[in-house]
XYZ file of C-alpha atoms in Angstrom:
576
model
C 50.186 -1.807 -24.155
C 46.612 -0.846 -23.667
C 46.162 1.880 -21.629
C 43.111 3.740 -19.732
C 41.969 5.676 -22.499
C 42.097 2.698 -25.346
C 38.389 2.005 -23.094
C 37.690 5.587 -21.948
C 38.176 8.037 -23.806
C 36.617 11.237 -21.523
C 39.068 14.499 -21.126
C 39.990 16.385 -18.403
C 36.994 18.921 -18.034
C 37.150 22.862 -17.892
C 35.476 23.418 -13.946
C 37.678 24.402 -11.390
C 37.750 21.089 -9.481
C 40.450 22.029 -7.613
C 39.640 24.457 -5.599
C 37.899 21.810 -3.413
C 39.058 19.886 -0.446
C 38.571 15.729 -0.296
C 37.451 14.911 2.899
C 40.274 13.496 4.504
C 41.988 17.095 3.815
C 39.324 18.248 6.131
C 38.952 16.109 9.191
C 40.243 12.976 10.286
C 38.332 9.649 11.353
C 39.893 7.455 13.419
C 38.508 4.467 12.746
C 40.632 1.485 11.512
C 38.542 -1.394 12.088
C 34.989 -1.227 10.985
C 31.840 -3.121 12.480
C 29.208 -1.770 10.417
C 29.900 -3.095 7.415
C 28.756 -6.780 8.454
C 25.869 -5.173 10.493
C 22.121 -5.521 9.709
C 19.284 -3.455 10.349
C 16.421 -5.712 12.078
C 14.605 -2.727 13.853
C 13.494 0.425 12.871
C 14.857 3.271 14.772
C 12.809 5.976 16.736
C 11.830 8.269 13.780
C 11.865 11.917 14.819
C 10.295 14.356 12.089
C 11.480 17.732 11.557
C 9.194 19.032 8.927
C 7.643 21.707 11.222
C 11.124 23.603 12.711
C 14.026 22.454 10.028
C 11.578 21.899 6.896
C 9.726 24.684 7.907
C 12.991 26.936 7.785
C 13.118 25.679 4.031
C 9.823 27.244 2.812
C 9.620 30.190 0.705
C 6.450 30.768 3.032
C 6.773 29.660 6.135
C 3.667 27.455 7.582
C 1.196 28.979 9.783
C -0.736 27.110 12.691
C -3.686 26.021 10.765
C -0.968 24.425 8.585
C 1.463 23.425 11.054
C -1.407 21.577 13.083
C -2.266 19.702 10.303
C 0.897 18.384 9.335
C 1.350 17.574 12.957
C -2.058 15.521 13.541
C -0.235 13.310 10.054
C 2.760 12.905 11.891
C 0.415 11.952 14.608
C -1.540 9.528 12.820
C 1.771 8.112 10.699
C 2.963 7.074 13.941
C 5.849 8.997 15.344
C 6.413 9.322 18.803
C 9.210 11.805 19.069
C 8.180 15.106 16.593
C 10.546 18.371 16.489
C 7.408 20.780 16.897
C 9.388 24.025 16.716
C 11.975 26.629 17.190
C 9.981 28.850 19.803
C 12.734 31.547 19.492
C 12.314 32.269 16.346
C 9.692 33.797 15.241
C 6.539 34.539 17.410
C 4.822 31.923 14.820
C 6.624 29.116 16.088
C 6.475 30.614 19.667
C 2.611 30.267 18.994
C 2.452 27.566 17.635
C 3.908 25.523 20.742
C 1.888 27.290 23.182
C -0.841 25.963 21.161
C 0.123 22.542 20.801
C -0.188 22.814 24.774
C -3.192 24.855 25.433
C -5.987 22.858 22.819
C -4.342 19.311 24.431
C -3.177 18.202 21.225
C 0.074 16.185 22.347
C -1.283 12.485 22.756
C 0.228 11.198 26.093
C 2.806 8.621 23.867
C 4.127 11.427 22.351
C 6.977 13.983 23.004
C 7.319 17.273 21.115
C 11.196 18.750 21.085
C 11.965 22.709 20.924
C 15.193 23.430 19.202
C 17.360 26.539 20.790
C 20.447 27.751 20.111
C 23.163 28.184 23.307
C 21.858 31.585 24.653
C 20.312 32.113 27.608
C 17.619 34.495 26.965
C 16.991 32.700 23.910
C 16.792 29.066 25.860
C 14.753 31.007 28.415
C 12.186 31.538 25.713
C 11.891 28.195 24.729
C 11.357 27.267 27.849
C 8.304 29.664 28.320
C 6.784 27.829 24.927
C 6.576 24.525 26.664
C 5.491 25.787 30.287
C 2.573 23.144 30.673
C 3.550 20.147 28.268
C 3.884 17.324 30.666
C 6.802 15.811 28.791
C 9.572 17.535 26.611
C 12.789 17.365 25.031
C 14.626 20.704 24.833
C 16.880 20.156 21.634
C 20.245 22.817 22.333
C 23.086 23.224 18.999
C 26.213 24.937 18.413
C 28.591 24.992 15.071
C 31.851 23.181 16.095
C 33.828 22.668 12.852
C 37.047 24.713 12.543
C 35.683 26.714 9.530
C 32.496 27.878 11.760
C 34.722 28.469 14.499
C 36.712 30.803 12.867
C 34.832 32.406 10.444
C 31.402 32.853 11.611
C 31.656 32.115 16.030
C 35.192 34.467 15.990
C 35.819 31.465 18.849
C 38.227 29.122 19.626
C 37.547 25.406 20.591
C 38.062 26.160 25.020
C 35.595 28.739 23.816
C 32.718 27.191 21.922
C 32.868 24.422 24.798
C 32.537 26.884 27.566
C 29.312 28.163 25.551
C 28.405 25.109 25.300
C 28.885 24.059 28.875
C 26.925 27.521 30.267
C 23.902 27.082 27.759
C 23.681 23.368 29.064
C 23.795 24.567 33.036
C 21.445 27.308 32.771
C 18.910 24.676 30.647
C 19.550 22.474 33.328
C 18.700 25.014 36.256
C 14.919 25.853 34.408
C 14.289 22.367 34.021
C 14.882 21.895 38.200
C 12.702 24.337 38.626
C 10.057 22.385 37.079
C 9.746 18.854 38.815
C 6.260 18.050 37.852
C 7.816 18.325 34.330
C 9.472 15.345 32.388
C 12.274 17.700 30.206
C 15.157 16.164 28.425
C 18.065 17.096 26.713
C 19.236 16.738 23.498
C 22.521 17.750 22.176
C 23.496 18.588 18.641
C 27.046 19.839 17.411
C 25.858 21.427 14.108
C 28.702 20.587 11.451
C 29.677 17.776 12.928
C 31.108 15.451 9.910
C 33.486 18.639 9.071
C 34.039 18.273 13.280
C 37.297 16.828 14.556
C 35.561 13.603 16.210
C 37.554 14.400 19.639
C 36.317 17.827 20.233
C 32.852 16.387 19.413
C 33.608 13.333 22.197
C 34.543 16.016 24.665
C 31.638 18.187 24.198
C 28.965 15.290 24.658
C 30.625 13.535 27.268
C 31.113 16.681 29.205
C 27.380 17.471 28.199
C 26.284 13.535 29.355
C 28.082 14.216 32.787
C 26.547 17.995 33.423
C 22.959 16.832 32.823
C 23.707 13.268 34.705
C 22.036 11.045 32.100
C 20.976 7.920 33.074
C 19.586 5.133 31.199
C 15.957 6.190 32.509
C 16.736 9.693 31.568
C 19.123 9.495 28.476
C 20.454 11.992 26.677
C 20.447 12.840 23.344
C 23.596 13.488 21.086
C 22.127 14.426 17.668
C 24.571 14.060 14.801
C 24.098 16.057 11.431
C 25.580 15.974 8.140
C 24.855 19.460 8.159
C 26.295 19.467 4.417
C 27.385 16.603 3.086
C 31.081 16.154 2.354
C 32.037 13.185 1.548
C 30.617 9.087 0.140
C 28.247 7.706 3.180
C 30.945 5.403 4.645
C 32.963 8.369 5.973
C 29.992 9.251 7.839
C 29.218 5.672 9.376
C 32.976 5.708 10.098
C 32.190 8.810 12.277
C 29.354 7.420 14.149
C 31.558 3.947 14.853
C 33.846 5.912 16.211
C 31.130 7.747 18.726
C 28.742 4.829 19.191
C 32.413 3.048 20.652
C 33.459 5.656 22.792
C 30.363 8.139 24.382
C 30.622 7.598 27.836
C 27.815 6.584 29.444
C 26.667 4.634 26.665
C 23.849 2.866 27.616
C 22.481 6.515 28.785
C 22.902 8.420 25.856
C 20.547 8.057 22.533
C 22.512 7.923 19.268
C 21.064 10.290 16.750
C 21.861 11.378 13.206
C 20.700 14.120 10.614
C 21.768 13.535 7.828
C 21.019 16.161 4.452
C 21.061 15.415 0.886
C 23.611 17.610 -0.911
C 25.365 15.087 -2.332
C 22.472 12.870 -2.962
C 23.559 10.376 -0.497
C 21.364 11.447 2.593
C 19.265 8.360 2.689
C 22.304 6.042 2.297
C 24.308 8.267 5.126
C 21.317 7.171 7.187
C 21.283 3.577 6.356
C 24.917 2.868 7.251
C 24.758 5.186 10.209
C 22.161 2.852 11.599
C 23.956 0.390 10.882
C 27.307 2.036 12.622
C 25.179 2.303 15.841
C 22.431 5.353 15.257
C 19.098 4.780 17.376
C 17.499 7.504 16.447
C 17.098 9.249 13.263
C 15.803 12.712 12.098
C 14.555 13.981 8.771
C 11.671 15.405 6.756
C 8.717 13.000 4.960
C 9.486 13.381 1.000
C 13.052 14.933 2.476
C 11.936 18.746 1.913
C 14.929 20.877 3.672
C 17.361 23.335 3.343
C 19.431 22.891 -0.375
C 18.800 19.747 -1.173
C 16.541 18.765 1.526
C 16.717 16.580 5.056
C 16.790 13.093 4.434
C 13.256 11.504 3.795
C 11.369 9.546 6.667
C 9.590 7.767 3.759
C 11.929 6.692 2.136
C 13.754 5.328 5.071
C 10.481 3.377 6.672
C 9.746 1.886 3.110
C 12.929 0.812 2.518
C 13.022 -1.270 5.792
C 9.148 -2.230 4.889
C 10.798 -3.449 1.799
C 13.518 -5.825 3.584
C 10.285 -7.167 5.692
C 11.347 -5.287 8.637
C 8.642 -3.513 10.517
C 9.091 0.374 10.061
C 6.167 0.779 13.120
C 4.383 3.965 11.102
C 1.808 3.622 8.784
C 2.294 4.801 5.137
C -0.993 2.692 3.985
C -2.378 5.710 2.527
C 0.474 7.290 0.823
C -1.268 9.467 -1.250
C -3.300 10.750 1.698
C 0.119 11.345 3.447
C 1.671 12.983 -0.014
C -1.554 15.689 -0.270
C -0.832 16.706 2.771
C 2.918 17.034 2.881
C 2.413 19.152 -0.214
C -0.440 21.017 0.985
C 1.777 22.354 4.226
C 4.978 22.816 2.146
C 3.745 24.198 -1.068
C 5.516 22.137 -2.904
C 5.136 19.073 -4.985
C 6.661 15.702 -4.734
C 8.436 14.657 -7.968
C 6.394 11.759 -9.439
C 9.837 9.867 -9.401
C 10.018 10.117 -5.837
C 10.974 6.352 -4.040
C 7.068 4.939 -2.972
C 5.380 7.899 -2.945
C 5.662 9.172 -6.329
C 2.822 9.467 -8.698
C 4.846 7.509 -11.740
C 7.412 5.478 -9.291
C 4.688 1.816 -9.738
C 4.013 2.724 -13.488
C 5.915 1.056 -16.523
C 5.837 1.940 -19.992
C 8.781 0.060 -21.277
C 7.194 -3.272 -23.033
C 9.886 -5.609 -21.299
C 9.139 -4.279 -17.726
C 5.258 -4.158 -18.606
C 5.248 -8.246 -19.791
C 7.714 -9.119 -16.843
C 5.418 -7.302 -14.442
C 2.070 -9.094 -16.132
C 3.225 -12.229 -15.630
C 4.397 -11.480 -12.211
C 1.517 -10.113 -11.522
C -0.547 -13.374 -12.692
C 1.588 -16.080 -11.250
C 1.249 -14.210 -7.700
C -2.215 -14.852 -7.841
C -1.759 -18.086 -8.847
C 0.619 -19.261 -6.078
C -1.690 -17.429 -3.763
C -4.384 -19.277 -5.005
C -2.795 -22.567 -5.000
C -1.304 -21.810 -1.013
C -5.435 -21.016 0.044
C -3.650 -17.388 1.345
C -5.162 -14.044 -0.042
C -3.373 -12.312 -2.456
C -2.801 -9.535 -0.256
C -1.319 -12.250 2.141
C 1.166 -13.487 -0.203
C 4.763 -13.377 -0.205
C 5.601 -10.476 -2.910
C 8.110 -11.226 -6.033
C 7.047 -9.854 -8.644
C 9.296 -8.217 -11.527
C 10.200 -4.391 -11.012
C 8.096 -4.023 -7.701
C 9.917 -3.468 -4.980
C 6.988 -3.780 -2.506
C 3.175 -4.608 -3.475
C 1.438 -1.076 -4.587
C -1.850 -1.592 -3.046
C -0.016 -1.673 0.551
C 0.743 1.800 0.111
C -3.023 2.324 -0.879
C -2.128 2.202 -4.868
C -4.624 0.213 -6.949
C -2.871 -2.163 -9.910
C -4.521 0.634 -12.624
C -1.839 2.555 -12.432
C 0.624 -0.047 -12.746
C 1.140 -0.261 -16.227
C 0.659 2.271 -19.022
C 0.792 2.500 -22.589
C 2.433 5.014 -24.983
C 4.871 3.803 -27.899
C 7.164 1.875 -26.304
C 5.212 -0.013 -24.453
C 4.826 -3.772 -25.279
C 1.629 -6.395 -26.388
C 2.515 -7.693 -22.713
C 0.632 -4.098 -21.035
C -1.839 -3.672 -23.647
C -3.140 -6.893 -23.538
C -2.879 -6.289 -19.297
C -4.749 -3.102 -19.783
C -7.733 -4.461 -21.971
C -8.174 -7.431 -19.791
C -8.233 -5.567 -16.258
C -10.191 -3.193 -17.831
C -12.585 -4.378 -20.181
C -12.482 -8.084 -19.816
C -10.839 -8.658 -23.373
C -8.315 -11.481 -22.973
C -6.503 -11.286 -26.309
C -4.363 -14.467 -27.374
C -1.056 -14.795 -26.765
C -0.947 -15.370 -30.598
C -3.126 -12.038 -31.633
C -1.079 -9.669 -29.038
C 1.750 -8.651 -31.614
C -1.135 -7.929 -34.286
C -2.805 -5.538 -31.321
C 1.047 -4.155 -30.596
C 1.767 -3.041 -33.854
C -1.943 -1.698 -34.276
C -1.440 0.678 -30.684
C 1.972 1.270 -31.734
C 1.267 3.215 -34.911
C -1.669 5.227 -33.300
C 0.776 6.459 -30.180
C 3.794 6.781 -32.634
C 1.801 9.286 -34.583
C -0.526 11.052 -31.962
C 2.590 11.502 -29.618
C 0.430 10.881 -26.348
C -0.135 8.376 -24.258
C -2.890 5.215 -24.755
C -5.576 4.933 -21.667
C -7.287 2.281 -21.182
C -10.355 3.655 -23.509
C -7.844 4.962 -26.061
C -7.107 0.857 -26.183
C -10.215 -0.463 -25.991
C -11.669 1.960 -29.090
C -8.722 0.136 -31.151
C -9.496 -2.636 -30.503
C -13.349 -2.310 -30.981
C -12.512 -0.048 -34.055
C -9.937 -2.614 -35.390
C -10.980 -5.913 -34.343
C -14.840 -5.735 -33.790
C -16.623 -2.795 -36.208
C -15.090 -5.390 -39.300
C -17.459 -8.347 -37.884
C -20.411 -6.001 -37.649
C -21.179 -4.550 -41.238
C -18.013 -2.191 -41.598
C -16.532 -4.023 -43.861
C -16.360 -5.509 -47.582
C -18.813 -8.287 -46.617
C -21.759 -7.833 -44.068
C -23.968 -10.285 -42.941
C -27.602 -9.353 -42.649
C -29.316 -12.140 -41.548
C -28.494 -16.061 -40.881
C -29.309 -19.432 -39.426
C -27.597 -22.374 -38.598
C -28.593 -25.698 -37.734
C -27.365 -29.614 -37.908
C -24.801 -32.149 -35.843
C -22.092 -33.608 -35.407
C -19.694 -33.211 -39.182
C -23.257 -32.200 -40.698
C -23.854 -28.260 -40.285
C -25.362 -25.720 -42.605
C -25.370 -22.259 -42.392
C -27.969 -20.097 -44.211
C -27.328 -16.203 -45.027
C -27.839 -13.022 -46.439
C -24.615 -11.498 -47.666
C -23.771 -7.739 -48.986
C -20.578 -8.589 -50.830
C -19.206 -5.031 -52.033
C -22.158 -3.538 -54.433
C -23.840 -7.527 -54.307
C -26.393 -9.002 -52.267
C -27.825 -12.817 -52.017
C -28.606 -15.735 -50.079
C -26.381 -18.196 -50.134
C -25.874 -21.324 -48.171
C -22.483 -23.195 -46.669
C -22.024 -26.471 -45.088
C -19.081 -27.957 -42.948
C -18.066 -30.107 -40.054
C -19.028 -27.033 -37.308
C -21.156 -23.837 -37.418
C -17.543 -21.803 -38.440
C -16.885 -23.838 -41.648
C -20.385 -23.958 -42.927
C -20.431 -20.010 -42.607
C -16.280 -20.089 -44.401
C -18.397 -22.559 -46.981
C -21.239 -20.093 -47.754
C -18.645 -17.028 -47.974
C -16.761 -18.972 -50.664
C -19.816 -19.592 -52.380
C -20.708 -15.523 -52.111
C -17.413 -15.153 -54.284
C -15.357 -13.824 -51.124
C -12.446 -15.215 -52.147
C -10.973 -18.832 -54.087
C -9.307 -19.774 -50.828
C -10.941 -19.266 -47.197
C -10.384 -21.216 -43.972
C -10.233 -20.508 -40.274
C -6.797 -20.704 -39.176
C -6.886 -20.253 -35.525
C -9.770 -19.789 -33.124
C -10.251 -18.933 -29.423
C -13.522 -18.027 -27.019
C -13.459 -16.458 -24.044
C -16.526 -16.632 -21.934
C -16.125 -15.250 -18.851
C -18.056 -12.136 -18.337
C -20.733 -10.732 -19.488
C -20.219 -10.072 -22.790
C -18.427 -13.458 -24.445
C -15.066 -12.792 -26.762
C -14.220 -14.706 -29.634
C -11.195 -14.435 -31.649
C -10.252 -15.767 -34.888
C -7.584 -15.593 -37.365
C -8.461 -16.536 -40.853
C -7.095 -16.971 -44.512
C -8.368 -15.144 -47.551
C -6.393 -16.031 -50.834
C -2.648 -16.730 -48.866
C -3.785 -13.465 -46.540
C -3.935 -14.152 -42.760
C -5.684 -11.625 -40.449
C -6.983 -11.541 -37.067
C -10.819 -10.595 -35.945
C -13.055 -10.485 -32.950
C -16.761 -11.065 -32.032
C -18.373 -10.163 -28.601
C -22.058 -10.748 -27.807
C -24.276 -12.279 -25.434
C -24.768 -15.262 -27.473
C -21.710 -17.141 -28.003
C -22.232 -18.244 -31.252
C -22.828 -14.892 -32.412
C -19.520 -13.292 -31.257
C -18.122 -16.654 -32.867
C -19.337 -15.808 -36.350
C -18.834 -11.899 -35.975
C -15.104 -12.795 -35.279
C -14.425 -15.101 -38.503
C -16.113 -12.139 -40.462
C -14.199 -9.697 -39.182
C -10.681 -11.308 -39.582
C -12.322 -12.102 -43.401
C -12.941 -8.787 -43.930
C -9.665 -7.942 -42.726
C -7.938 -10.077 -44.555
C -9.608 -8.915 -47.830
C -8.835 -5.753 -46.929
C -5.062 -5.666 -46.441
C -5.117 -7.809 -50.082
């Protein structure tokens, strides 16, 4: 009988696994039939950044104003219309900071900064002071509800945390009457929530929905968090099913998750919570946060960008937005990172570098051939997800060389970059010729690196760096008749000597035969390339049963012709 470990053969390890809780030891989901799971995503959500109050609690040095106000003007300019500017009670930084988000007029009238506060009075009494002026608002209040925050860190019972709740909410509500020029919302998050039995969390916000009298031209907001991930994403779309079916007031209250990253899973949490009923999602660009980070904006919008869904903010300059993510934060954004990256459009592997050439090439055809612009074009090409230069990448980047990279890149490289359009024939020659150079230097090839190979290999051989060098020539005749006159330096020898032949190419093989090059000499294969400014000509040829490859370029076609057959002689004779 074959059993589990005739396939696997892994051991129990030595950690302590079991001093930890599965999820459904911890709270309970009632959910039995699921909706989400057939559900698509067709619209983006309303974004809402938190870089500058929950990624800003993450930073070994917090961000000043100068710093703060640029990352804001980003968000700005990325498009958000919702941005969490701040948690005035605090620090006097972010107290500052608000006050001067309000005084220099920096809040564009489509856009609507949220304070965060915790439920105390004086506390949400402050934060109230830091937005005296803004003409529109949302005032963001949390509490801890799980069981384990309850009793080990709040010392309160559920009646209790709900009357906390309840009070915080009034008195918020009571500054914001006093303010009727002022358009203030709430917004409502039970910190903990997926460790949260899901009725205590359905009583709070529907008690919370009722007391502030949300309507569906003044909704409320009931934020969500994963405040620490727990458990595989579909637990927490199962959680926000089960609130998106029974909030009250439903078409008055905004659906809003937070999901974090500590099991890795933030961005998928995010995805199926969307898809369970979310409207509204926050997180940090490049998903900087506390532990493993909030989940990332960027990722998020791209990924719908990627599905041809329309995330409505612009990452077109992604580096732009990357330099100054990491200028605010001081820190850097792994060059793995999903779109933003500085490796994440790059192959080296030979295999993805020919699939992606070739992708690359026939999307130019069949935008050619449909009279659209490239840039037009429907995208589907190999191991791109979405089309670099949307996100402001150019194609240079796209593929780079070190040894295991295939003749599929190098030959991209050299033709983007210098114009040389090796054969399809000549590329494994090239390979094995970059191959050996990166296999013993260690590094990676540029695009120089491969073009002084190729020059070195394929070119200095048809220009006097070789056994045989021609000094001076002439050709002339037509049609089968040709005859090519030269001066030859044959090792230590020199002499004129004369060939003839049905073409220019033989008559010069003829006169090298006669110059003693070898018994046996003909041009085995032969290709020109004259695009450009500087025609390429390629040619393999046979010396004595030896076969080698060789390259010409010049203005004058003819002379890059004969420059290539005397390089792939001289190559041959060489490798005899």
């Amino acid at each position: 009988m074959t059993t589990a470990y005739d396939w696997n053969p892994q051991q129990p390890g030595p950690m302590p696994y079991h001093r930890y809780r599965p999820h459904h030891d911890r709270v309970d989901v009632p959910v039995r039939e699921r909706s989400w799971p057939g559900a698509r995503i067709e619209r983006a959500p309303l974004w809402v950044p938190v870089d500058l109050r929950d990624g800003n609690q993450a930073l070994a040095e917090p961000m000043d104003t100068g710093r703060k106000r640029r990352f804001f003007d980003l968000l700005v300019r990325t498009g958000f219309k919702e941005i969490e500017v701040g948690y005035p009670s605090a620090s006097r930084t972010d107290f500052d900071f608000v006050r001067h988000l309000v005084t220099s007029g920096a809040v564009p009238d489509d856009v609507t900064p949220v304070v965060f506060t915790p439920a105390r009075r004086d506390l949400i009494e402050r934060t109230f002071a830091s937005i005296e002026g803004l003409p529109r608002s949302v005032v963001h209040l949390y509490i801890p509800t799980s069981r384990v925050w309850r009793d080990v860190v709040l010392g309160r019972d559920r009646a209790q945390v709900r009357e906390t709740v309840r009070d915080a909410a009034a008195h918020m509500a009571r500054l914001a009457d006093a303010r009727p020029g002022a358009h203030i919302r709430f917004q409502f998050a039970p910190e903990t929530f997926n460790v949260t039995e899901p009725d205590f969390v359905l009583e709070i916000c529907d008690g919370l929905t009722e007391l502030w009298d949300a309507s569906p031209d003044r909704p409320v907001t009931h934020n969500l968090p994963a405040t620490v991930e727990i458990a595989t994403p579909n637990v927490y779309a199962d959680q926000i099913e089960y609130m998106h079916r029974n909030l009250s007031r439903r078409d008055s209250v905004i659906l809003s998750v937070h999901p974090h990253n500590d099991r890795g899973t933030g961005v998928a949490c995010a995805e199926l919570a969307v898809l369970a009923g979310a409207q509204r999602v926050e997180g940090c660009l490049f998903g900087n946060g506390e532990r493993t980070g909030n989940v990332d904006l960027v990722t998020l919008a791209m990924n719908l960008y990627a599905q041809g869904v329309d995330p409505m903010l612009d990452f077109s300059d992604i580096d732009a937005v990357r330099e100054v993510v990491e200028h605010c934060n001081r820190l850097p954004v792994h060059p793995r990172h999903p779109y933003g990256g500085d490796l994440v459009y790059t192959a080296f592997s030979g295999t993805h570098q020919d699939a992606i050439s070739k992708g690359l090439a026939h999307h130019a055809a069949s935008a050619a051939a449909a009279g659209v612009p490239a840039r037009e074009a429907r995208w589907d090409v190999p191991y791109l997800p979405i089309d670099p230069a949307d996100v402001g990448r150019s194609y240079e980047a796209v593929i780079r060389v070190n040894s295991q990279s295939g003749k599929g890149g190098m030959a991209y490289l050299l033709a983007t970059h210098h114009g040389v359009d090796l054969p399809a024939r000549m590329r494994p020659e090239y390979a094995r010729v970059v191959q050996e150079a990166t296999d013993d230097s260690g590094q990676e090839a540029s695009p120089k690196d491969l073009y002084e190979l190729f020059r070195a290999t394929y070119l200095e051989p048809g220009r006097g760096a070789g056994h045989v060098s021609l000094t001076a020539w002439s050709t002339d005749g037509e049609g089968q008749a040709h005859r090519f006159v030269c001066t030859l330096q044959v090792g230590d020898r020199a002499g004129d000597f004369e060939g003839r032949g049905g073409g220019t190419l033989s008559a010069f093989v003829d006169a090298l035969a006669a110059a003693g090059v070898g018994v046996d000499i003909g041009v085995v294969d032969f290709t020109e390339d004259a695009h450009g400014e500087e025609p390429t000509a390629y040619a393999q040829c046979r010396v004595d049963g030896v076969t080698a490859w060789g390259a010409g370029r010049d203005p004058a076609p003819l002379a890059a012709s004969v420059q290539a057959v005397l390089a792939a002689v001289n190559r041959a004779v060489a490798a005899q």
